[in-house]
Amino acid sequence: MYYNGVYHLFYQHNPFGPLFAVQMYWGHSVSHDLINWTPLEHAFAPTQPFDINGCISGSTTILPGNKPVVLYTGIDSQNRQVQNVAVPKDPSDPYLREWVRYTGNPVINVPEGIQPDEFRDPSTAWLADDGKWRVTIGGQKDKAGIAILFRSEDFVNWTRHEEPLYEVTGSGMWECLDFFPVHVDGTNGVDTSVTNPAVKHVLKMGVYDYARDYYLIGNYNPMKENYVSQDELTLDSLRYDYGKYYASKSFYDPVRKRRILMAWVNESDSDADAIAKGWSGLQSFPRSVWLDQNQKQLVQWPIEEIEMLHENEVSLRNENLEGGSLHEILGITPLQVDVQISFKLINLEEAEILDPSRLDPQLICSEMDASKKGIFGPFGLLAFTSHDLTEQTAIFFRVFQHNGRYIVLMCSDQSRSSTRKGLDKTTYGAFVDIDPQRDEISLRALIDHSIVESFGGGGKTCITARVYPTLAIRDEAHLFAFNNGTKSVLITELSAWSVKKARINIDETIGCADA
């Protein structure tokens, strides 16, 4: 959340080790720019009967009068997931170092018909025209994923609405819900309580069985208290990110009038590796989120503050990339780089026909990895690449013909990312909703030591990967543009910057809020 000049990030934390524990705490870090973060004392520790077995996910809401309040899930002494309220001890402290939990917690108990361990993660609340707050909480009932709706006048006394906000039969447990409006025309974000004909609503659910964040776009009617999505939720539904990206949360930033999204990115190595390192998991780089012009999906893009860390820009224009060729991107730091590249294709009528029996993009990416020559593709970037190409993480595109139109496939291929054994080297893939006859095919990649966040088609398709090279490290890492297709592609524009280190989790004296 943003409060009095400061951004606050709350996160689940085990202070005693790098793995998830029975009793989780709420960690708390603050920032003035969403780039450099300073850790503070824990916001909550599992010490009360209503959260003694863990303080798990929740949300912050800013009440009228600029009063922050947290609604979070605690696991109580009977291992039930209950919802609790906390407020800052001193609201005049811009860093909100201390929090006070309401003595009447829990404010919401497990509803009838819901299992005690399947009721968690309240969303940011929104205020309707009737003056009552709404909040939705994830759950499962008879194997149906469910967004349970509650209402309150005072944020303490909550009543369950008789019908869920939304449910999908057979989808399993929903967690880490998010529900927010997006402008139908424009990229500015809007406050969570905005409801009018100029917005649609996004319902995001973390589907527990698959550890994937899916989202729906639709219309919310606060009078009828229902949500009607444009499409049904299936395993092929829209996702924020088609790689390692889960338990995401968005918030409205009133300073720059934008909605910002962050998520948890887990490791690709083992628990034993995490114990040896002493840490596990990280937060994604913050993304601005808005509704695409076609109103069918969201667009995500790294927040502009990353430019604070840019240095050593290199650029390239109108470079033809022949089939089977590489172009090394020099003058930057390959292990910490922000790179943007756009490709133009001609003679697309020669593109391969997509086998109608193989429409699973991840399966296509796995079977037709970066080493498999096509006609238009694979072409894109090789990150974390050793000098002999033994190690490489390929982010690339292929273009196919299907049913009289052209299909753009985006892949993130980790199969040769490391010589180490025992790593998760899953290859990820998704289609990109662009017309390569009319639009250039663009890719942006944020590369940082063990993580690659890739944004295809201007942010229409995103894939995050974790990799652990053993050869492509320090000065031995290289970054290439590549084309392994038989047809040449034109790099119309390439820009890359070395990215300086941010100050992350460094204990330091915090200055004034306007410092």
Short mmCIF file of C-alpha atoms in Angstrom, two decimals:
data_model
loop_
_atom_site.label_atom_id
_atom_site.label_comp_id
_atom_site.label_asym_id
_atom_site.label_seq_id
_atom_site.Cartn_x
_atom_site.Cartn_y
_atom_site.Cartn_z
CA MET A 1 0.00 0.00 0.00
CA TYR A 2 0.93 3.70 -0.26
CA TYR A 3 0.58 5.79 2.89
CA ASN A 4 1.85 9.30 3.66
CA GLY A 5 4.72 9.28 1.20
CA VAL A 6 5.81 5.69 1.81
CA TYR A 7 5.19 2.40 0.02
CA HIS A 8 4.67 -0.58 2.33
CA LEU A 9 5.19 -4.23 1.44
CA PHE A 10 3.90 -6.90 3.80
CA TYR A 11 4.84 -10.50 3.14
CA GLN A 12 4.80 -13.92 4.74
CA HIS A 13 8.06 -14.57 6.53
CA ASN A 14 9.66 -17.34 8.55
CA PRO A 15 12.29 -15.62 10.72
CA PHE A 16 13.85 -18.93 11.75
CA GLY A 17 14.73 -20.40 8.36
CA PRO A 18 14.30 -20.14 4.57
CA LEU A 19 11.40 -22.59 4.23
CA PHE A 20 7.70 -22.22 4.88
CA ALA A 21 6.96 -22.94 8.53
CA VAL A 22 3.94 -23.87 10.59
CA GLN A 23 3.94 -20.46 12.24
CA MET A 24 4.42 -17.68 9.70
CA TYR A 25 4.99 -14.01 10.55
CA TRP A 26 4.16 -10.87 8.59
CA GLY A 27 7.35 -9.24 7.40
CA HIS A 28 7.31 -5.51 6.66
CA SER A 29 9.50 -3.44 4.36
CA VAL A 30 9.18 0.18 3.25
CA SER A 31 10.29 2.20 0.26
CA HIS A 32 10.08 5.72 -1.11
CA ASP A 33 10.45 4.63 -4.73
CA LEU A 34 9.42 0.96 -5.05
CA ILE A 35 13.05 0.17 -5.94
CA ASN A 36 15.06 0.42 -2.72
CA TRP A 37 13.55 -1.36 0.27
CA THR A 38 14.34 -1.21 3.98
CA PRO A 39 13.16 -3.98 6.33
CA LEU A 40 11.35 -3.05 9.53
CA GLU A 41 10.22 -5.03 12.54
CA HIS A 42 7.63 -7.73 11.92
CA ALA A 43 4.14 -6.33 11.58
CA PHE A 44 2.58 -9.40 13.23
CA ALA A 45 3.90 -12.43 15.04
CA PRO A 46 1.73 -15.50 15.75
CA THR A 47 1.15 -14.81 19.42
CA GLN A 48 -2.62 -14.49 19.89
CA PRO A 49 -5.26 -17.24 20.14
CA PHE A 50 -6.70 -16.10 16.79
CA ASP A 51 -3.36 -16.39 14.91
CA ILE A 52 -1.18 -18.56 17.18
CA ASN A 53 -0.59 -21.08 14.39
CA GLY A 54 0.33 -18.56 11.73
CA CYS A 55 -0.33 -15.12 10.29
CA ILE A 56 -0.98 -15.79 6.61
CA SER A 57 -2.15 -13.63 3.72
CA GLY A 58 -4.43 -10.62 3.76
CA SER A 59 -4.78 -7.08 2.47
CA THR A 60 -4.60 -3.46 3.48
CA THR A 61 -7.40 -0.97 2.93
CA ILE A 62 -7.29 2.81 3.38
CA LEU A 63 -10.41 3.93 5.25
CA PRO A 64 -11.87 7.46 4.95
CA GLY A 65 -9.69 9.96 6.76
CA ASN A 66 -6.55 8.24 5.42
CA LYS A 67 -6.67 5.47 8.01
CA PRO A 68 -4.95 2.19 7.06
CA VAL A 69 -6.37 -1.08 8.29
CA VAL A 70 -5.27 -4.67 7.69
CA LEU A 71 -7.61 -7.62 7.33
CA TYR A 72 -5.60 -10.83 7.44
CA THR A 73 -6.02 -14.58 7.93
CA GLY A 74 -4.84 -16.11 11.15
CA ILE A 75 -4.69 -19.80 11.93
CA ASP A 76 -6.20 -20.03 15.40
CA SER A 77 -5.54 -22.38 18.28
CA GLN A 78 -7.91 -24.95 16.76
CA ASN A 79 -6.22 -24.68 13.33
CA ARG A 80 -9.13 -22.80 11.82
CA GLN A 81 -8.53 -20.07 9.26
CA VAL A 82 -10.18 -16.95 10.65
CA GLN A 83 -10.07 -13.30 9.60
CA ASN A 84 -8.58 -10.64 11.86
CA VAL A 85 -8.27 -6.85 11.92
CA ALA A 86 -5.22 -4.76 12.85
CA VAL A 87 -4.51 -1.02 12.79
CA PRO A 88 -1.36 1.07 13.23
CA LYS A 89 -0.46 1.91 16.81
CA ASP A 90 0.68 5.38 15.73
CA PRO A 91 -0.88 6.54 12.43
CA SER A 92 1.39 9.62 12.48
CA ASP A 93 4.42 7.37 12.01
CA PRO A 94 4.82 7.22 8.21
CA TYR A 95 6.56 3.87 8.54
CA LEU A 96 3.81 2.31 10.67
CA ARG A 97 6.34 0.29 12.62
CA GLU A 98 3.87 -1.06 15.18
CA TRP A 99 0.48 -2.63 14.65
CA VAL A 100 -2.29 -3.33 17.16
CA ARG A 101 -4.61 -6.27 16.64
CA TYR A 102 -8.27 -5.83 17.50
CA THR A 103 -9.12 -7.44 20.84
CA GLY A 104 -12.38 -8.78 19.41
CA ASN A 105 -10.65 -10.86 16.73
CA PRO A 106 -11.57 -12.88 14.82
CA VAL A 107 -14.03 -10.60 13.06
CA ILE A 108 -14.99 -13.31 10.52
CA ASN A 109 -15.19 -16.99 11.44
CA VAL A 110 -15.25 -19.97 9.08
CA PRO A 111 -18.65 -19.96 7.34
CA GLU A 112 -20.99 -22.91 7.46
CA GLY A 113 -20.23 -25.47 4.77
CA ILE A 114 -16.56 -24.46 4.42
CA GLN A 115 -13.73 -26.60 5.77
CA PRO A 116 -11.72 -24.88 8.56
CA ASP A 117 -8.51 -24.88 6.51
CA GLU A 118 -10.13 -23.64 3.28
CA PHE A 119 -11.05 -20.05 4.09
CA ARG A 120 -8.30 -17.48 3.60
CA ASP A 121 -6.74 -14.39 2.10
CA PRO A 122 -9.22 -11.47 2.18
CA SER A 123 -8.95 -9.02 -0.69
CA THR A 124 -8.60 -5.26 -0.41
CA ALA A 125 -12.04 -4.02 0.62
CA TRP A 126 -14.15 -1.68 -1.49
CA LEU A 127 -16.81 0.81 -0.44
CA ALA A 128 -20.16 0.75 -2.25
CA ASP A 129 -22.71 3.54 -2.66
CA ASP A 130 -24.73 2.20 0.25
CA GLY A 131 -21.84 3.08 2.59
CA LYS A 132 -20.97 -0.54 3.33
CA TRP A 133 -17.62 -2.18 2.81
CA ARG A 134 -17.28 -5.33 0.78
CA VAL A 135 -14.51 -7.88 0.88
CA THR A 136 -14.09 -11.22 -0.82
CA ILE A 137 -12.29 -14.22 0.69
CA GLY A 138 -11.09 -17.38 -1.01
CA GLY A 139 -12.47 -20.82 -0.29
CA GLN A 140 -13.72 -24.11 -1.60
CA LYS A 141 -17.05 -25.84 -1.27
CA ASP A 142 -17.71 -29.29 -2.73
CA LYS A 143 -14.61 -28.88 -4.94
CA ALA A 144 -15.92 -25.60 -6.34
CA GLY A 145 -13.59 -22.63 -6.07
CA ILE A 146 -15.47 -19.81 -4.42
CA ALA A 147 -15.06 -16.09 -3.80
CA ILE A 148 -17.09 -15.56 -0.64
CA LEU A 149 -18.52 -12.05 -0.20
CA PHE A 150 -18.90 -10.19 3.10
CA ARG A 151 -20.30 -6.74 3.98
CA SER A 152 -19.68 -4.38 6.89
CA GLU A 153 -20.49 -0.82 7.96
CA ASP A 154 -17.61 -0.49 10.43
CA PHE A 155 -14.94 -2.97 9.22
CA VAL A 156 -15.43 -5.01 12.39
CA ASN A 157 -18.90 -6.53 12.14
CA TRP A 158 -19.14 -8.52 8.93
CA THR A 159 -22.12 -10.34 7.38
CA ARG A 160 -21.82 -13.00 4.72
CA HIS A 161 -23.80 -12.37 1.54
CA GLU A 162 -26.06 -15.30 0.76
CA GLU A 163 -24.53 -15.82 -2.69
CA PRO A 164 -20.81 -15.89 -3.51
CA LEU A 165 -19.32 -13.14 -5.62
CA TYR A 166 -18.24 -15.89 -8.04
CA GLU A 167 -17.70 -19.64 -8.08
CA VAL A 168 -16.53 -22.27 -10.55
CA THR A 169 -17.44 -25.93 -10.16
CA GLY A 170 -14.52 -28.34 -10.03
CA SER A 171 -11.79 -25.69 -9.88
CA GLY A 172 -10.67 -26.53 -6.35
CA MET A 173 -9.42 -24.23 -3.63
CA TRP A 174 -9.06 -20.51 -4.42
CA GLU A 175 -6.64 -18.38 -2.44
CA CYS A 176 -4.90 -14.98 -2.65
CA LEU A 177 -7.96 -13.36 -4.23
CA ASP A 178 -7.77 -9.91 -5.78
CA PHE A 179 -10.70 -7.87 -7.07
CA PHE A 180 -10.23 -4.47 -8.64
CA PRO A 181 -11.54 -2.12 -11.35
CA VAL A 182 -9.72 -1.16 -14.55
CA HIS A 183 -10.53 1.66 -16.98
CA VAL A 184 -12.10 0.51 -20.22
CA ASP A 185 -10.30 3.33 -22.03
CA GLY A 186 -6.90 4.38 -20.73
CA THR A 187 -3.91 3.12 -18.83
CA ASN A 188 -4.45 4.94 -15.53
CA GLY A 189 -5.35 2.82 -12.54
CA VAL A 190 -8.36 3.48 -10.37
CA ASP A 191 -9.04 3.13 -6.67
CA THR A 192 -10.49 -0.19 -5.59
CA SER A 193 -13.84 1.34 -4.64
CA VAL A 194 -14.55 2.85 -8.08
CA THR A 195 -17.64 1.34 -9.69
CA ASN A 196 -19.12 3.01 -12.78
CA PRO A 197 -19.76 2.29 -16.49
CA ALA A 198 -16.22 3.45 -17.34
CA VAL A 199 -14.62 0.44 -15.63
CA LYS A 200 -14.60 -3.31 -15.82
CA HIS A 201 -13.58 -5.53 -12.93
CA VAL A 202 -10.79 -8.06 -12.68
CA LEU A 203 -11.22 -11.09 -10.44
CA LYS A 204 -7.93 -12.89 -9.79
CA MET A 205 -7.75 -16.21 -8.03
CA GLY A 206 -4.78 -18.28 -7.03
CA VAL A 207 -5.81 -21.83 -7.94
CA TYR A 208 -4.14 -23.83 -5.20
CA ASP A 209 -4.00 -27.20 -6.98
CA TYR A 210 -1.93 -25.72 -9.82
CA ALA A 211 -0.18 -22.84 -8.00
CA ARG A 212 -1.26 -20.54 -10.81
CA ASP A 213 -2.78 -17.07 -10.77
CA TYR A 214 -5.72 -16.92 -13.18
CA TYR A 215 -7.85 -13.87 -13.81
CA LEU A 216 -11.20 -13.01 -15.33
CA ILE A 217 -12.45 -9.73 -16.78
CA GLY A 218 -16.10 -8.86 -16.34
CA ASN A 219 -18.77 -6.58 -14.96
CA TYR A 220 -19.62 -6.11 -11.31
CA ASN A 221 -23.07 -4.96 -10.25
CA PRO A 222 -22.97 -3.71 -6.62
CA MET A 223 -26.77 -3.48 -6.49
CA LYS A 224 -27.30 -7.11 -7.45
CA GLU A 225 -24.02 -8.03 -5.74
CA ASN A 226 -22.90 -10.23 -8.60
CA TYR A 227 -19.99 -10.52 -11.00
CA VAL A 228 -20.43 -11.62 -14.61
CA SER A 229 -17.22 -12.58 -16.37
CA GLN A 230 -16.65 -12.28 -20.11
CA ASP A 231 -15.23 -15.81 -20.29
CA GLU A 232 -15.43 -18.99 -18.26
CA LEU A 233 -12.56 -20.03 -16.02
CA THR A 234 -10.65 -23.00 -17.44
CA LEU A 235 -7.06 -24.24 -17.37
CA ASP A 236 -6.57 -22.24 -20.57
CA SER A 237 -7.84 -18.99 -19.05
CA LEU A 238 -5.80 -15.83 -18.83
CA ARG A 239 -2.91 -15.71 -16.41
CA TYR A 240 -0.83 -12.77 -15.24
CA ASP A 241 2.28 -14.77 -15.95
CA TYR A 242 2.88 -18.19 -17.51
CA GLY A 243 6.02 -18.99 -15.52
CA LYS A 244 6.94 -18.88 -11.83
CA TYR A 245 4.61 -16.19 -10.54
CA TYR A 246 2.05 -16.77 -7.78
CA ALA A 247 0.17 -15.30 -4.83
CA SER A 248 0.15 -11.90 -6.52
CA LYS A 249 -1.39 -8.77 -5.09
CA SER A 250 -2.19 -5.41 -6.65
CA PHE A 251 -2.69 -2.01 -5.07
CA TYR A 252 -3.69 1.45 -6.24
CA ASP A 253 -0.92 4.04 -6.20
CA PRO A 254 -2.58 7.45 -5.81
CA VAL A 255 0.66 9.33 -6.47
CA ARG A 256 0.91 8.31 -10.12
CA LYS A 257 -2.64 7.07 -10.56
CA ARG A 258 -1.70 3.55 -11.47
CA ARG A 259 -2.40 0.01 -10.34
CA ILE A 260 0.73 -1.90 -9.37
CA LEU A 261 1.12 -5.66 -9.25
CA MET A 262 3.71 -7.75 -7.41
CA ALA A 263 3.98 -11.49 -6.84
CA TRP A 264 5.97 -14.19 -5.13
CA VAL A 265 8.53 -15.94 -7.35
CA ASN A 266 9.68 -19.25 -5.89
CA GLU A 267 12.91 -21.14 -6.42
CA SER A 268 13.76 -23.79 -9.01
CA ASP A 269 16.23 -25.65 -6.82
CA SER A 270 15.70 -27.86 -3.78
CA ASP A 271 14.84 -27.23 -0.13
CA ALA A 272 18.37 -28.36 0.72
CA ASP A 273 19.71 -25.64 -1.58
CA ALA A 274 17.52 -23.06 0.14
CA ILE A 275 18.81 -24.13 3.54
CA ALA A 276 22.38 -23.87 2.28
CA LYS A 277 21.72 -20.37 0.87
CA GLY A 278 19.79 -19.24 3.92
CA TRP A 279 16.98 -17.71 1.90
CA SER A 280 14.24 -18.74 -0.51
CA GLY A 281 11.89 -16.92 -2.84
CA LEU A 282 11.70 -13.31 -3.92
CA GLN A 283 9.25 -10.64 -5.00
CA SER A 284 8.78 -9.84 -8.66
CA PHE A 285 9.65 -6.42 -10.03
CA PRO A 286 6.59 -4.15 -9.66
CA ARG A 287 4.40 -3.96 -12.76
CA SER A 288 1.85 -1.39 -13.85
CA VAL A 289 -1.39 -3.05 -14.93
CA TRP A 290 -4.14 -1.81 -17.23
CA LEU A 291 -6.82 -3.12 -19.58
CA ASP A 292 -5.79 -3.68 -23.18
CA GLN A 293 -7.62 -1.67 -25.84
CA ASN A 294 -9.46 -4.78 -26.98
CA GLN A 295 -10.81 -5.17 -23.41
CA LYS A 296 -10.08 -8.90 -23.57
CA GLN A 297 -6.96 -9.02 -21.40
CA LEU A 298 -4.63 -7.07 -19.16
CA VAL A 299 -1.34 -5.48 -20.11
CA GLN A 300 1.59 -5.47 -17.66
CA TRP A 301 4.75 -3.38 -17.83
CA PRO A 302 7.67 -2.77 -15.43
CA ILE A 303 7.18 0.45 -13.50
CA GLU A 304 9.12 3.40 -14.89
CA GLU A 305 11.18 3.77 -11.71
CA ILE A 306 13.52 1.10 -13.07
CA GLU A 307 15.07 3.89 -15.10
CA MET A 308 16.70 5.10 -11.86
CA LEU A 309 18.97 2.06 -12.14
CA HIS A 310 19.76 2.30 -15.84
CA GLU A 311 23.30 2.95 -17.06
CA ASN A 312 25.46 2.22 -20.12
CA GLU A 313 22.73 2.25 -22.76
CA VAL A 314 23.48 0.44 -26.02
CA SER A 315 21.20 0.50 -29.05
CA LEU A 316 20.81 -1.01 -32.47
CA ARG A 317 18.53 -0.18 -35.40
CA ASN A 318 17.48 -2.07 -38.52
CA GLU A 319 19.80 -5.03 -38.19
CA ASN A 320 18.96 -8.05 -40.32
CA LEU A 321 19.30 -11.30 -38.41
CA GLU A 322 19.85 -14.13 -40.84
CA GLY A 323 18.62 -17.64 -40.13
CA GLY A 324 20.97 -19.51 -37.79
CA SER A 325 22.78 -16.38 -36.62
CA LEU A 326 23.65 -14.72 -33.33
CA HIS A 327 24.24 -11.08 -32.47
CA GLU A 328 25.98 -10.47 -29.14
CA ILE A 329 24.75 -7.48 -27.17
CA LEU A 330 27.93 -5.85 -25.87
CA GLY A 331 28.55 -2.87 -23.62
CA ILE A 332 26.16 -3.95 -20.87
CA THR A 333 26.32 -6.21 -17.82
CA PRO A 334 24.64 -9.45 -18.98
CA LEU A 335 23.76 -10.56 -15.44
CA GLN A 336 21.89 -7.35 -14.64
CA VAL A 337 20.26 -5.87 -17.71
CA ASP A 338 17.02 -4.42 -19.02
CA VAL A 339 16.72 -5.17 -22.73
CA GLN A 340 14.01 -4.31 -25.25
CA ILE A 341 13.96 -5.66 -28.79
CA SER A 342 11.49 -5.53 -31.67
CA PHE A 343 11.34 -7.81 -34.72
CA LYS A 344 9.70 -7.34 -38.11
CA LEU A 345 8.83 -10.26 -40.38
CA ILE A 346 8.06 -10.37 -44.10
CA ASN A 347 6.68 -13.08 -46.41
CA LEU A 348 4.62 -14.54 -43.59
CA GLU A 349 2.66 -16.68 -46.04
CA GLU A 350 5.59 -19.09 -45.80
CA ALA A 351 5.02 -19.64 -42.07
CA GLU A 352 4.51 -23.18 -40.79
CA ILE A 353 1.00 -24.56 -40.38
CA LEU A 354 0.15 -25.15 -36.73
CA ASP A 355 -0.93 -28.71 -36.10
CA PRO A 356 -4.54 -28.38 -34.82
CA SER A 357 -3.95 -31.31 -32.47
CA ARG A 358 -1.14 -29.39 -30.75
CA LEU A 359 -2.64 -26.19 -29.44
CA ASP A 360 -1.10 -26.36 -25.96
CA PRO A 361 1.50 -23.56 -26.07
CA GLN A 362 3.63 -24.94 -23.25
CA LEU A 363 3.73 -28.35 -24.91
CA ILE A 364 4.74 -26.80 -28.23
CA CYS A 365 7.51 -24.81 -26.53
CA SER A 366 8.77 -27.96 -24.79
CA GLU A 367 8.78 -30.09 -27.93
CA MET A 368 10.00 -27.33 -30.25
CA ASP A 369 12.60 -25.75 -28.01
CA ALA A 370 15.16 -23.15 -29.01
CA SER A 371 17.36 -25.75 -30.68
CA LYS A 372 14.61 -26.87 -33.07
CA LYS A 373 14.73 -24.97 -36.34
CA GLY A 374 11.49 -23.62 -37.74
CA ILE A 375 10.71 -21.20 -40.55
CA PHE A 376 9.85 -18.03 -38.61
CA GLY A 377 11.51 -18.83 -35.32
CA PRO A 378 12.76 -19.54 -32.86
CA PHE A 379 14.06 -15.95 -32.63
CA GLY A 380 14.55 -13.78 -29.55
CA LEU A 381 17.12 -13.52 -26.77
CA LEU A 382 19.64 -15.89 -25.24
CA ALA A 383 20.24 -14.86 -21.62
CA PHE A 384 22.76 -16.29 -19.14
CA THR A 385 24.73 -17.75 -22.03
CA SER A 386 28.17 -19.34 -21.69
CA HIS A 387 30.80 -18.62 -24.36
CA ASP A 388 30.31 -22.03 -25.96
CA LEU A 389 26.49 -21.86 -25.70
CA THR A 390 26.43 -24.93 -23.41
CA GLU A 391 24.34 -22.91 -20.97
CA GLN A 392 21.62 -20.62 -22.25
CA THR A 393 18.17 -19.44 -21.26
CA ALA A 394 16.20 -18.75 -24.42
CA ILE A 395 13.22 -16.39 -24.58
CA PHE A 396 11.86 -16.60 -28.08
CA PHE A 397 8.99 -16.47 -30.53
CA ARG A 398 7.65 -18.69 -33.31
CA VAL A 399 5.05 -17.69 -35.87
CA PHE A 400 2.54 -20.16 -37.29
CA GLN A 401 -0.48 -20.15 -39.57
CA HIS A 402 -3.75 -21.44 -38.16
CA ASN A 403 -7.29 -21.16 -39.48
CA GLY A 404 -6.46 -18.38 -41.90
CA ARG A 405 -4.55 -16.19 -39.47
CA TYR A 406 -1.11 -15.95 -37.95
CA ILE A 407 -0.35 -17.14 -34.43
CA VAL A 408 2.55 -15.82 -32.33
CA LEU A 409 3.94 -18.22 -29.74
CA MET A 410 6.21 -17.01 -26.92
CA CYS A 411 8.47 -19.44 -25.07
CA SER A 412 10.88 -19.34 -22.13
CA ASP A 413 13.18 -22.34 -22.50
CA GLN A 414 15.12 -23.31 -19.38
CA SER A 415 16.13 -26.78 -20.63
CA ARG A 416 19.78 -25.75 -21.09
CA SER A 417 19.87 -23.05 -18.43
CA SER A 418 22.36 -24.85 -16.18
CA THR A 419 24.69 -27.83 -16.14
CA ARG A 420 23.47 -28.55 -12.62
CA LYS A 421 21.29 -31.58 -12.02
CA GLY A 422 18.19 -31.66 -9.87
CA LEU A 423 16.77 -28.29 -10.96
CA ASP A 424 13.30 -27.50 -12.22
CA LYS A 425 14.02 -26.66 -15.86
CA THR A 426 10.44 -26.49 -17.06
CA THR A 427 9.93 -24.71 -20.37
CA TYR A 428 7.03 -22.25 -20.34
CA GLY A 429 4.90 -20.99 -23.21
CA ALA A 430 1.89 -18.91 -24.14
CA PHE A 431 0.35 -17.29 -27.20
CA VAL A 432 0.62 -13.54 -27.76
CA ASP A 433 -2.47 -11.69 -28.95
CA ILE A 434 -0.88 -9.66 -31.75
CA ASP A 435 -1.07 -9.69 -35.55
CA PRO A 436 2.49 -10.07 -36.93
CA GLN A 437 1.32 -8.78 -40.32
CA ARG A 438 0.45 -5.44 -38.77
CA ASP A 439 2.51 -5.26 -35.57
CA GLU A 440 6.15 -5.79 -34.83
CA ILE A 441 6.88 -8.57 -32.35
CA SER A 442 8.47 -7.06 -29.25
CA LEU A 443 10.19 -8.54 -26.23
CA ARG A 444 11.40 -6.93 -23.02
CA ALA A 445 13.43 -8.90 -20.49
CA LEU A 446 14.51 -7.92 -16.99
CA ILE A 447 17.50 -10.14 -16.22
CA ASP A 448 18.92 -10.28 -12.70
CA HIS A 449 21.32 -13.11 -11.73
CA SER A 450 18.78 -15.91 -11.28
CA ILE A 451 15.58 -14.41 -12.62
CA VAL A 452 14.26 -13.43 -16.04
CA GLU A 453 10.97 -11.55 -16.27
CA SER A 454 9.90 -11.47 -19.92
CA PHE A 455 7.21 -9.25 -21.44
CA GLY A 456 6.02 -10.14 -24.95
CA GLY A 457 3.90 -8.01 -27.26
CA GLY A 458 4.24 -4.88 -25.14
CA GLY A 459 3.23 -6.71 -21.97
CA LYS A 460 0.34 -8.81 -23.29
CA THR A 461 2.12 -12.06 -22.42
CA CYS A 462 4.51 -12.38 -19.48
CA ILE A 463 6.72 -15.28 -18.44
CA THR A 464 8.98 -15.36 -15.36
CA ALA A 465 11.72 -17.95 -14.93
CA ARG A 466 14.33 -18.84 -12.30
CA VAL A 467 17.66 -20.22 -13.50
CA TYR A 468 20.97 -21.11 -11.82
CA PRO A 469 23.82 -21.19 -14.37
CA THR A 470 27.20 -22.59 -13.37
CA LEU A 471 29.20 -21.48 -16.42
CA ALA A 472 27.43 -18.26 -17.45
CA ILE A 473 28.36 -16.39 -14.27
CA ARG A 474 30.26 -13.19 -13.51
CA ASP A 475 32.34 -12.15 -16.54
CA GLU A 476 31.58 -15.42 -18.34
CA ALA A 477 27.93 -14.54 -19.00
CA HIS A 478 26.82 -13.34 -22.42
CA LEU A 479 23.61 -11.96 -23.92
CA PHE A 480 22.63 -12.55 -27.55
CA ALA A 481 19.85 -11.79 -29.97
CA PHE A 482 19.38 -14.96 -32.02
CA ASN A 483 17.46 -16.41 -34.92
CA ASN A 484 17.33 -20.17 -35.35
CA GLY A 485 14.67 -20.10 -38.04
CA THR A 486 15.35 -20.52 -41.74
CA LYS A 487 13.89 -17.11 -42.64
CA SER A 488 15.67 -13.92 -41.64
CA VAL A 489 14.06 -11.45 -39.26
CA LEU A 490 14.72 -7.73 -38.97
CA ILE A 491 15.65 -6.22 -35.61
CA THR A 492 13.98 -2.86 -36.07
CA GLU A 493 15.07 -1.58 -32.67
CA LEU A 494 17.13 -2.82 -29.75
CA SER A 495 17.88 -0.92 -26.56
CA ALA A 496 19.65 -2.35 -23.52
CA TRP A 497 20.85 -0.92 -20.25
CA SER A 498 23.01 -2.25 -17.48
CA VAL A 499 20.97 -2.17 -14.28
CA LYS A 500 22.63 -1.02 -11.07
CA LYS A 501 21.96 -2.86 -7.83
CA ALA A 502 19.06 -1.62 -5.74
CA ARG A 503 19.30 -1.45 -1.97
CA ILE A 504 17.26 -4.43 -0.83
CA ASN A 505 16.82 -5.62 2.76
CA ILE A 506 19.63 -3.42 4.01
CA ASP A 507 19.08 -2.24 7.56
CA GLU A 508 19.70 1.48 7.58
CA THR A 509 18.48 4.57 9.35
CA ILE A 510 15.31 5.72 7.64
CA GLY A 511 15.20 9.41 6.84
CA CYS A 512 12.22 11.69 6.59
CA ALA A 513 9.26 10.71 4.47
CA ASP A 514 10.14 13.37 1.90
CA ALA A 515 13.87 12.55 1.83
#
